XYZ file of C-alpha atoms in Angstrom:
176
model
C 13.085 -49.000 28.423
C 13.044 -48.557 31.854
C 16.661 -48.844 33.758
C 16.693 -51.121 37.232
C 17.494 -48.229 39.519
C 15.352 -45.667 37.787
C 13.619 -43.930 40.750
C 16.447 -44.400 43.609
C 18.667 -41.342 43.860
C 21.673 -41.763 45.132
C 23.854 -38.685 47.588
C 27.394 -39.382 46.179
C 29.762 -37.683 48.027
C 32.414 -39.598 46.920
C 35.962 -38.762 45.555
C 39.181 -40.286 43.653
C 38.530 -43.919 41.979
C 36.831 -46.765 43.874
C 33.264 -45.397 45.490
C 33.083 -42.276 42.138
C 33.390 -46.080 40.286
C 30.602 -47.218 42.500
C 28.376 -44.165 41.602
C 29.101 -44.362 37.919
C 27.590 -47.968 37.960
C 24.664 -46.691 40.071
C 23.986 -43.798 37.528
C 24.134 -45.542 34.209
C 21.608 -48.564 35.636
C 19.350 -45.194 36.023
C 19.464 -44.122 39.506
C 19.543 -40.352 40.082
C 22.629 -39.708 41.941
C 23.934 -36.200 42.872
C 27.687 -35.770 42.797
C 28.117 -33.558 45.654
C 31.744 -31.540 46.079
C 33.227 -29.176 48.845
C 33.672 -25.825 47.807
C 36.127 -25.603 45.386
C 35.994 -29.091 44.113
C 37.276 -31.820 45.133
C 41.251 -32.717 45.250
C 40.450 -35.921 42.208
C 39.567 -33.355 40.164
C 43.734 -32.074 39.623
C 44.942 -35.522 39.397
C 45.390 -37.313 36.388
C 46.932 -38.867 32.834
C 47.525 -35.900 30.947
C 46.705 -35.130 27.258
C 49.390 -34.208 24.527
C 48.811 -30.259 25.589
C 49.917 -30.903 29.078
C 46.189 -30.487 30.130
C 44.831 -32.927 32.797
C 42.557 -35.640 31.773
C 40.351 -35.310 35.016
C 39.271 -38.989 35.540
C 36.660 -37.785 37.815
C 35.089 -35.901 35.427
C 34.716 -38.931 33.394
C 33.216 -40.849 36.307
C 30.651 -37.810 36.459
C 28.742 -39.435 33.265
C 24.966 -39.349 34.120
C 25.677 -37.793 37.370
C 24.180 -34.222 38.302
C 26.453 -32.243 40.831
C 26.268 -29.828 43.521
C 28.508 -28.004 46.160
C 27.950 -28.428 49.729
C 29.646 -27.366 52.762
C 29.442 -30.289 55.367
C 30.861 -27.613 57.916
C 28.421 -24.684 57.636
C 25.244 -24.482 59.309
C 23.579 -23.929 56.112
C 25.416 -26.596 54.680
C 24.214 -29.286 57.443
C 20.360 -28.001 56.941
C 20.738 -28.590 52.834
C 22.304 -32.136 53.884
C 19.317 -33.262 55.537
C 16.727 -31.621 53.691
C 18.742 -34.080 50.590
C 18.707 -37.077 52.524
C 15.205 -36.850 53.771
C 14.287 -37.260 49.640
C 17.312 -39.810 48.907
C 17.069 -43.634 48.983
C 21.159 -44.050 49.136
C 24.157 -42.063 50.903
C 27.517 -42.773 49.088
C 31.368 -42.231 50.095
C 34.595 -43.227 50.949
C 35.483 -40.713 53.712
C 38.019 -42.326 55.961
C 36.650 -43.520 59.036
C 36.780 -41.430 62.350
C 37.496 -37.990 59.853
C 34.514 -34.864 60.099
C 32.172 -35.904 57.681
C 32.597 -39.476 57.735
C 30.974 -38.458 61.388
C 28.877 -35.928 59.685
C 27.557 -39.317 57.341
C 27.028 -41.860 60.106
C 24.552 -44.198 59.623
C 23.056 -43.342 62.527
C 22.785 -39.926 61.859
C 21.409 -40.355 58.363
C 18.404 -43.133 59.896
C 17.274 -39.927 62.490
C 16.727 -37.859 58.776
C 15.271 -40.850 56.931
C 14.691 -44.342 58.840
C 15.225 -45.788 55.040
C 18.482 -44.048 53.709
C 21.105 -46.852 52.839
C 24.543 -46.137 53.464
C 27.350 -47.326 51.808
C 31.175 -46.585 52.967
C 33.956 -47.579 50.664
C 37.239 -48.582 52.941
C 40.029 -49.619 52.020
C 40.553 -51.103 55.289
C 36.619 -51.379 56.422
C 35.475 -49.900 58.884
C 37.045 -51.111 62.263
C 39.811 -52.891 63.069
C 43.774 -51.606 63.708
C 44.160 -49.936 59.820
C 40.655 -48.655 59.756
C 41.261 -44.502 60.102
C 43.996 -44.854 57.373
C 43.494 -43.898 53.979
C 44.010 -46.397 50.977
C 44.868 -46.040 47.562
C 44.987 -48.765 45.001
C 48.661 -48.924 44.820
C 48.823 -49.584 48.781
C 46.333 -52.433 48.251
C 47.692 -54.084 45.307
C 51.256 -53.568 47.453
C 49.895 -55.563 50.604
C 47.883 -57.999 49.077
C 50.547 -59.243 47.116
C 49.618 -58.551 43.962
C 52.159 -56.674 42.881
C 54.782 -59.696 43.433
C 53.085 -61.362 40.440
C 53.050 -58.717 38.027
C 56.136 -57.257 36.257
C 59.312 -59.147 34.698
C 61.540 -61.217 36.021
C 64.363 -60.238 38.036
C 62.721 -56.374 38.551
C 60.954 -55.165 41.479
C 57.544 -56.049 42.024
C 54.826 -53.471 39.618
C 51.814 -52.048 40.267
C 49.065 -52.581 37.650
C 48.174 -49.732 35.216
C 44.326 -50.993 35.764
C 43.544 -49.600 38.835
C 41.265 -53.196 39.860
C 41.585 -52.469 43.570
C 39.434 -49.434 42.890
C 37.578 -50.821 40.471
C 36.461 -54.035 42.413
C 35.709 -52.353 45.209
C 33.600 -49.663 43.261
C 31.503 -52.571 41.849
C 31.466 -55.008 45.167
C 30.329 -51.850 46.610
């Protein structure tokens, strides 16, 4: 049986919980989508619940699932002609790249449209795109902290809790 995205691949240069979410979604409705990492790997991939051995449970690993991945350096020369050689072929550019850093800039939209007039872009922000917050990073904690959620969760009488479900990241991953 045929998936709904099969045929759309997907550029996910995304990292830590809410757009890696986004591209897990993407991947098992059947797009192709490329998990593309600096050198090295990315930082998500030493974070983490740990198993009974001490070893890290690498969450993005687990987001991976139906993904294929790929090293790239945004910075090189060589790195910048693979880029647009990928997003010439791609139907969809994916990440969460704070706004204003080097390869959010590298990603604009319109940068990508001068490759491929089609590409869609999508940005995952935990404080969009403009706007007073916009060039700081977000984590789920810091969202459920400001939007109150955190007062509501917990006991009684102790300090307000952040959520063991991550559903910042999560929503945003599947709004997104």
């Amino acid at each position: 049986m045929d998936k709904v995205l099969q045929g759309i691949k997907v550029l996910d240069f995304s990292r830590f919980l809410a757009a890696p979410y986004c591209g897990l979604l993407l991947a098992t409705m059947g797009a192709d989508v490329i998990k593309i990492e600096k050198p090295g790997g990315e930082e998500d991939r030493r974070i983490g619940p740990t198993a009974p051995s001490g070893e890290i449970i690498s969450t993005p690993l687990t987001f991976a699932l139906n993904r294929k991945g790929i090293t790239l350096n945004l910075k090189s020369k060589a790195g910048k002609e693979l880029l647009e050689k990928l997003v010439k072929h791609s139907d969809v550019v994916l990440h969460n790249f704070t706004p204003g850093s080097p390869e959010a800039n590298i990603l604009k939209y319109e940068a990508l449209t001068q490759i491929n007039p089609e590409i869609i872009l999508t940005c995952v922000s935990g404080f969009g795109m403009t706007g007073p917050y916009s060039q700081k990073p977000c984590f789920d904690t810091v969202a459920q902290a400001l939007s109150g959620g955190m007062s509501v969760s917990g006991l009684p009488g102790n300090i307000p809790t952040k959520s063991t479900m991550p559903y910042v990241d999560f929503g945003a991953g599947m709004f997104a």
